[in-house]
Amino acid sequence: GAVVSQHPSRVICKSGTSVKIECRSLDFQATTMFWYRQFPKQSLMLMATSNEGSKATYEQGVEKDKFLINHASLTLSTLTVTSAHPEDSSFYICSAARKSGGKQFFGPGTRLTVL
Amino acid sequence: GESVGLHLPTLSVQEGDNSIINCAYSNSASDYFIWYKQESGKGPQFIIDIRSNMDKRQGQRVTVLLNKTVKHLSLQIAATQPGDSAVYFCAENDNDYKLSFGAGTTVTVRA
């Protein structure tokens, strides 16, 4: 149990376009979902925390208008990278928790490459 | 802000030997710690966790030790196997229930 999926696994887009990444909890309901970004050979950095039905809470330095997060249901959260640029190329990973403060289960990640 | 860090960025170990991966943390308020394994191109995989009211916890082939006095966390892997080659991260859970990850240690198992 506690499986989290992400779609797509890889995406390549042109600079200036927007990209949507989905995160789904497949066999449990996730009250809270988290989005992380990981650059090559670096650690995971938390971008934002989203709770179902409410606005996401962004970490310092993360532009909320550039990284749009929607957590419309207990099994789905989406991250939209708007007007993507090459510096946004990264590995984006989501995690989901049944409740706030609960154990986080991680998705397989999405590799974004912006040309 | 405070962060979690690792002592060594890389570790090379002979197959069959035991591995020890270290982690230093600085947030004395953290009460929950987790070790994750990340293989190339994949998301983090939970290995083992420990709460601050414990100093040792054992799993299958893995043991986590917590020394709150010196704010040190370690992961011991017994009889290291080729499949253990990966990047290992420690993470701490602060009062806001957010995870802060350490820099990561790359473990390479020699055959």
PDB file of C-alpha atoms in Angstrom, chain B residues 1-46:
ATOM      1  CA  GLY B   1      17.983  28.387   8.963  1.00  0.00           C
ATOM      2  CA  GLU B   2      19.143  25.175  10.471  1.00  0.00           C
ATOM      3  CA  SER B   3      19.875  22.233   8.220  1.00  0.00           C
ATOM      4  CA  VAL B   4      20.774  18.617   8.149  1.00  0.00           C
ATOM      5  CA  GLY B   5      24.196  17.688   6.823  1.00  0.00           C
ATOM      6  CA  LEU B   6      26.280  14.647   6.083  1.00  0.00           C
ATOM      7  CA  HIS B   7      29.863  13.943   7.034  1.00  0.00           C
ATOM      8  CA  LEU B   8      30.966  12.203   3.833  1.00  0.00           C
ATOM      9  CA  PRO B   9      29.693  12.671   0.299  1.00  0.00           C
ATOM     10  CA  THR B  10      30.845   9.255  -0.963  1.00  0.00           C
ATOM     11  CA  LEU B  11      31.414   5.813   0.484  1.00  0.00           C
ATOM     12  CA  SER B  12      32.983   2.855  -1.272  1.00  0.00           C
ATOM     13  CA  VAL B  13      32.450  -0.504   0.384  1.00  0.00           C
ATOM     14  CA  GLN B  14      33.358  -4.063  -0.448  1.00  0.00           C
ATOM     15  CA  GLU B  15      30.448  -6.390  -1.046  1.00  0.00           C
ATOM     16  CA  GLY B  16      29.683  -8.280   2.134  1.00  0.00           C
ATOM     17  CA  ASP B  17      31.168  -5.665   4.433  1.00  0.00           C
ATOM     18  CA  ASN B  18      29.129  -3.440   6.708  1.00  0.00           C
ATOM     19  CA  SER B  19      28.451   0.181   5.738  1.00  0.00           C
ATOM     20  CA  ILE B  20      28.094   3.126   8.060  1.00  0.00           C
ATOM     21  CA  ILE B  21      26.632   6.369   6.800  1.00  0.00           C
ATOM     22  CA  ASN B  22      26.701   9.394   9.057  1.00  0.00           C
ATOM     23  CA  CYS B  23      24.555  12.460   9.356  1.00  0.00           C
ATOM     24  CA  ALA B  24      24.775  15.562  11.518  1.00  0.00           C
ATOM     25  CA  TYR B  25      21.757  17.679  12.305  1.00  0.00           C
ATOM     26  CA  SER B  26      21.552  21.029  13.994  1.00  0.00           C
ATOM     27  CA  ASN B  27      17.888  21.517  14.842  1.00  0.00           C
ATOM     28  CA  SER B  28      17.586  20.400  18.436  1.00  0.00           C
ATOM     29  CA  ALA B  29      13.803  20.653  18.153  1.00  0.00           C
ATOM     30  CA  SER B  30      13.595  17.884  15.556  1.00  0.00           C
ATOM     31  CA  ASP B  31      11.925  14.816  16.976  1.00  0.00           C
ATOM     32  CA  TYR B  32      11.694  12.464  14.040  1.00  0.00           C
ATOM     33  CA  PHE B  33      14.397  11.287  11.658  1.00  0.00           C
ATOM     34  CA  ILE B  34      14.252   9.201   8.519  1.00  0.00           C
ATOM     35  CA  TRP B  35      16.749   7.556   6.214  1.00  0.00           C
ATOM     36  CA  TYR B  36      15.973   7.332   2.510  1.00  0.00           C
ATOM     37  CA  LYS B  37      17.622   5.511  -0.364  1.00  0.00           C
ATOM     38  CA  GLN B  38      17.503   7.042  -3.821  1.00  0.00           C
ATOM     39  CA  GLU B  39      18.541   5.174  -6.912  1.00  0.00           C
ATOM     40  CA  SER B  40      19.419   7.039 -10.072  1.00  0.00           C
ATOM     41  CA  GLY B  41      16.385   8.622 -11.719  1.00  0.00           C
ATOM     42  CA  LYS B  42      13.980   7.490  -9.023  1.00  0.00           C
ATOM     43  CA  GLY B  43      12.231   8.975  -6.038  1.00  0.00           C
ATOM     44  CA  PRO B  44      13.407   8.456  -2.441  1.00  0.00           C
ATOM     45  CA  GLN B  45      12.629   5.116  -0.886  1.00  0.00           C
ATOM     46  CA  PHE B  46      11.961   4.879   2.845  1.00  0.00           C
TER      47      PHE B  46
END
